[in-house]
Short mmCIF file of C-alpha atoms in Angstrom, two decimals:
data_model
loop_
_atom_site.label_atom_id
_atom_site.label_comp_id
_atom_site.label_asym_id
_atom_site.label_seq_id
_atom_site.Cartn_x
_atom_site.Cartn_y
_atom_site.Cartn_z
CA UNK O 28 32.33 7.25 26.86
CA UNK O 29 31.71 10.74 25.33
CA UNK O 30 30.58 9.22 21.76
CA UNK O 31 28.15 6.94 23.71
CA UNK O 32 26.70 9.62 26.17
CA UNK O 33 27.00 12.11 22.52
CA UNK O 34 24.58 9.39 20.83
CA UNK O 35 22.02 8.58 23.16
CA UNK O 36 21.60 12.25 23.93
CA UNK O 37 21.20 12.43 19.78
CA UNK O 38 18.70 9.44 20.12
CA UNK O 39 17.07 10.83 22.78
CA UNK O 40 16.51 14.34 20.78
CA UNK O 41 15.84 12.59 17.75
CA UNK O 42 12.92 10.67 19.94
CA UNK O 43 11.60 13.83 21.51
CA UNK O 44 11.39 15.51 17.66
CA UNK O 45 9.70 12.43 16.20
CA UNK O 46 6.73 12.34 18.70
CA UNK O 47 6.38 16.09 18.80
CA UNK O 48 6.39 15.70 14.80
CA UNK O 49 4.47 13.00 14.80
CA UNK O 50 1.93 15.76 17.53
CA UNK O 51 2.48 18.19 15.20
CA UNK O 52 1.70 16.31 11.85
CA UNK O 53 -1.57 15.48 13.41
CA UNK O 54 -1.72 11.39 13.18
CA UNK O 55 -5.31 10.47 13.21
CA UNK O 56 -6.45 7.16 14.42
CA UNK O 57 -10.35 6.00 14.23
CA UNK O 58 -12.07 3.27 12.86
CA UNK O 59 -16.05 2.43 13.52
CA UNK O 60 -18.19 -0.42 12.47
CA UNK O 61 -21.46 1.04 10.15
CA UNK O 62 -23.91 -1.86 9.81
CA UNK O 63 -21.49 -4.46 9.92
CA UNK O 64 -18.78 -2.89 7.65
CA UNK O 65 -15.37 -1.79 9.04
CA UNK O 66 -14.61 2.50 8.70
CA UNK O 67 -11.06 3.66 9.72
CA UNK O 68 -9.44 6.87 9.44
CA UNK O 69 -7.54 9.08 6.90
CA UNK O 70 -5.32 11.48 7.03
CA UNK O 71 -5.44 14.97 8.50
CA UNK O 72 -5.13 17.40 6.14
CA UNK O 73 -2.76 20.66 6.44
CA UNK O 74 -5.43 23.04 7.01
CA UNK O 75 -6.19 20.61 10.17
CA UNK O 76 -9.93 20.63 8.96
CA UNK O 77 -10.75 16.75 8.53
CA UNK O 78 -9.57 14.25 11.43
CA UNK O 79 -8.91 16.88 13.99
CA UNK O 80 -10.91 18.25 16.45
CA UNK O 81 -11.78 21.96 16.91
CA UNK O 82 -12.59 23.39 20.50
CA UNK O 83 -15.06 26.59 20.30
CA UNK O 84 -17.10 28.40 22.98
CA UNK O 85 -20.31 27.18 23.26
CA UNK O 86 -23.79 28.87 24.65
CA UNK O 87 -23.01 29.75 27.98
CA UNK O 88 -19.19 29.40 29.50
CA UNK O 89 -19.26 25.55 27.72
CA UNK O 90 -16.89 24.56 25.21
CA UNK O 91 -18.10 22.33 22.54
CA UNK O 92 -15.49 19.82 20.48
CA UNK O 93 -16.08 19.67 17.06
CA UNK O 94 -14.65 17.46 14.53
CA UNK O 95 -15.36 15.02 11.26
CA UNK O 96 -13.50 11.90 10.94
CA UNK O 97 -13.31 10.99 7.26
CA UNK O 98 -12.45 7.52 5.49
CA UNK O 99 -10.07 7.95 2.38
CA UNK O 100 -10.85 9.12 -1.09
CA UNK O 101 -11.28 6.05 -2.98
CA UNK O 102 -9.76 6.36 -6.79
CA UNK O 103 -10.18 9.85 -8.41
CA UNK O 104 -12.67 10.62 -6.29
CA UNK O 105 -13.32 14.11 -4.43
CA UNK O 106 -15.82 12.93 -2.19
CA UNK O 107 -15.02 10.92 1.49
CA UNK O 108 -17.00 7.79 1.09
CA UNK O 109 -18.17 8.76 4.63
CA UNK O 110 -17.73 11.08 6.90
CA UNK O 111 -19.13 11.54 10.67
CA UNK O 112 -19.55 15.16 12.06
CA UNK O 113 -19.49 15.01 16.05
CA UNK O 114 -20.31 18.18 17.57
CA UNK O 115 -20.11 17.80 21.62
CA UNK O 116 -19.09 19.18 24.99
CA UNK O 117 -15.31 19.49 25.35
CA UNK O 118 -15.32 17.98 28.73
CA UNK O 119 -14.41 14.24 29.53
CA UNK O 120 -16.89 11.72 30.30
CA UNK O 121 -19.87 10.11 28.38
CA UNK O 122 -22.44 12.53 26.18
CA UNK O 123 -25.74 10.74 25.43
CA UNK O 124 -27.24 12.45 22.27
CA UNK O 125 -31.27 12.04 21.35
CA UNK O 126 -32.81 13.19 18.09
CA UNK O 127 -33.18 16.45 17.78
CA UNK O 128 -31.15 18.00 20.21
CA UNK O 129 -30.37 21.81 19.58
CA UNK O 130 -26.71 22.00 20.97
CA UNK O 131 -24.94 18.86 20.05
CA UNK O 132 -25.26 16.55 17.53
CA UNK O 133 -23.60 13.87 15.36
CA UNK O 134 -24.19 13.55 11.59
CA UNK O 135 -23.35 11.08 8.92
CA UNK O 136 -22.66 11.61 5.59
CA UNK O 137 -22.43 8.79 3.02
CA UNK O 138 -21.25 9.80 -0.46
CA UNK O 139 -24.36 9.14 -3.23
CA UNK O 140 -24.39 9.91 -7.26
CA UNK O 141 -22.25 12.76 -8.34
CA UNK O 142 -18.95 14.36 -7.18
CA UNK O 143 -19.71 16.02 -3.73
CA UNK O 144 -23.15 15.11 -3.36
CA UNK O 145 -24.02 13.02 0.06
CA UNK O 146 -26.82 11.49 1.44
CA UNK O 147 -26.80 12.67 5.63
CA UNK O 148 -27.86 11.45 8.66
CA UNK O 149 -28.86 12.67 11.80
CA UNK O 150 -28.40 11.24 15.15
CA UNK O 151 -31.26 8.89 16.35
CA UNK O 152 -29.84 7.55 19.70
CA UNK O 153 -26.35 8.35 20.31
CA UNK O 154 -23.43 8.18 23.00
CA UNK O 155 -20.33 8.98 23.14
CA UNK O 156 -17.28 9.25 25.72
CA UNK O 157 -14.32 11.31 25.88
CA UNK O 158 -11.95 9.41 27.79
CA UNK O 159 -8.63 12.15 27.21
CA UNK O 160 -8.85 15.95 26.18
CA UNK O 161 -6.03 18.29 26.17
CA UNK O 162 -4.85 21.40 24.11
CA UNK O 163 -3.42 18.48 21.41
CA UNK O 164 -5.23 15.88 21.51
CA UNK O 165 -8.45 14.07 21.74
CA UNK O 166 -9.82 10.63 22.27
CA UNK O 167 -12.57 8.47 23.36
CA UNK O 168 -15.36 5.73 21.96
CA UNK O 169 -18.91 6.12 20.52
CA UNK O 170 -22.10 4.28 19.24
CA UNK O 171 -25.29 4.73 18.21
CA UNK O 172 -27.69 5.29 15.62
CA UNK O 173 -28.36 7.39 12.61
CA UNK O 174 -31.38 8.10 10.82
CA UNK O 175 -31.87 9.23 7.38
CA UNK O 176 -32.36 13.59 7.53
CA UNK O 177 -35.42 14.44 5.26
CA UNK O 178 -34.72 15.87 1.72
CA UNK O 179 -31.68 15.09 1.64
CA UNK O 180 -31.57 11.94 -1.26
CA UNK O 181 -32.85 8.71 -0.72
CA UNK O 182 -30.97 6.47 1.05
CA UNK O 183 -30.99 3.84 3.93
CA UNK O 184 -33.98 4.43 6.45
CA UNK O 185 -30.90 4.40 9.09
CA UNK O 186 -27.58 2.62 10.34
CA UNK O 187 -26.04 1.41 13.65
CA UNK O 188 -22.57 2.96 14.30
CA UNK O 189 -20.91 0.44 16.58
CA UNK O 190 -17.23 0.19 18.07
CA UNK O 191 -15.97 3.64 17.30
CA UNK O 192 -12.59 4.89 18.49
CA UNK O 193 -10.68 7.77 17.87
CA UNK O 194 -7.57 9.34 18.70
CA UNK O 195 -7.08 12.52 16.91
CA UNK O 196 -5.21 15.86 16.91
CA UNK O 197 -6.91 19.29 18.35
CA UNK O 198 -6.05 22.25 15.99
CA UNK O 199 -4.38 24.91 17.76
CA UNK O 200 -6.28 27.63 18.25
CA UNK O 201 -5.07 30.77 16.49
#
C-alpha cells in the first residue's frame, strides 16, 4: 500500500511538473487559412518574442495584447515565410478592426526576395475574439482581410485570413 500511494503521489507530481513545463516552455498552438492555403504555428522562442503574447499599457488605463504568430523557417532560411502581428485590447470578447485605425491593428508579413526582406499588409476589415486571457495564457479566433501597405514591394493586391486559432503563452512581465 505505501509503494502504491508512494507512486501515484510521484505520478501525480510528475503530472503537475509536465503541464507547468509544458506552461513554462511556452507551447504555441495556431493555424489560419490565407487564401485557401493552411498556416500553423512554430515554436516560441526563448526570448518569448515570436508565438507569445505581450500585455502593455495602452493610451488611457487599457491594456493592449500584442503578439506575432510565425510559421516555421523553411530550409536555411532566416526569414518566417509569414508572420501576423496582432496588436489589440487585452480584454475578452470580439475586436472588430477597420483600415486605418490608430490604436490597434493587425499586419501581415509574407517573406519576398532576399533574406529578411517582406512584403506587409495592413488590416482591411478585421475581427477578432479573445475567448480566454490570463497572466499565462491567451486564446481566441480571428478573420479578415489584409491589404497590400504602400511601398512596401509588390505583392498581392490583398488576402482573406480565414479560420484562425490560437492558443499561445503570455510572457511574464518582468
Amino acid at each position: 500500500m505505501k509503494y502504491l500511494l508512494f507512486a501515484t503521489a510521484i505520478l501525480i507530481i510528475t503530472s503537475c511538473s509536465n503541464a507547468s513545463s509544458s506552461s513554462a516552455a511556452g507551447d504555441a498552438v495556431f493555424s489560419y487559412n490565407l487564401d485557401g492555403t493552411k498556416i500553423s504555428g512554430g515554436e516560441v522562442d526563448a526570448l518569448m518574442m515570436n508565438n507569445a503574447g505581450f500585455l502593455t499599457q495602452s493610451s488611457g488605463s487599457d491594456k493592449k495584447l500584442s503578439f506575432f504568430l510565425n510559421d516555421a523557417y523553411k530550409g536555411d532560411a532566416e526569414t518566417y515565410p509569414h508572420s501576423l502581428r496582432f496588436a489589440i485590447p487585452a480584454k475578452t470578447g470580439t475586436t472588430t478592426l477597420i483600415a486605418d485605425q490608430d490604436n490597434y491593428s493587425v499586419q501581415l508579413f509574407v517573406a519576398s526576395g532576399p533574406q529578411g526582406k517582406y512584403t506587409m499588409y495592413a488590416n482591411e476589415g478585421f475581427s477578432i475574439t479573445v475567448t480566454s486571457i490570463s497572466a499565462v495564457r491567451v486564446s481566441g479566433t480571428f478573420s479578415g482581410k489584409v491589404k497590400l501597405l504602400e511601398g512596401t514591394g509588390a505583392g498581392k493586391g490583398e488576402f482573406t485570413i480565414a479560420d484562425g486559432k490560437f492558443d499561445i503563452p503570455v510572457r511574464p512581465v518582468k
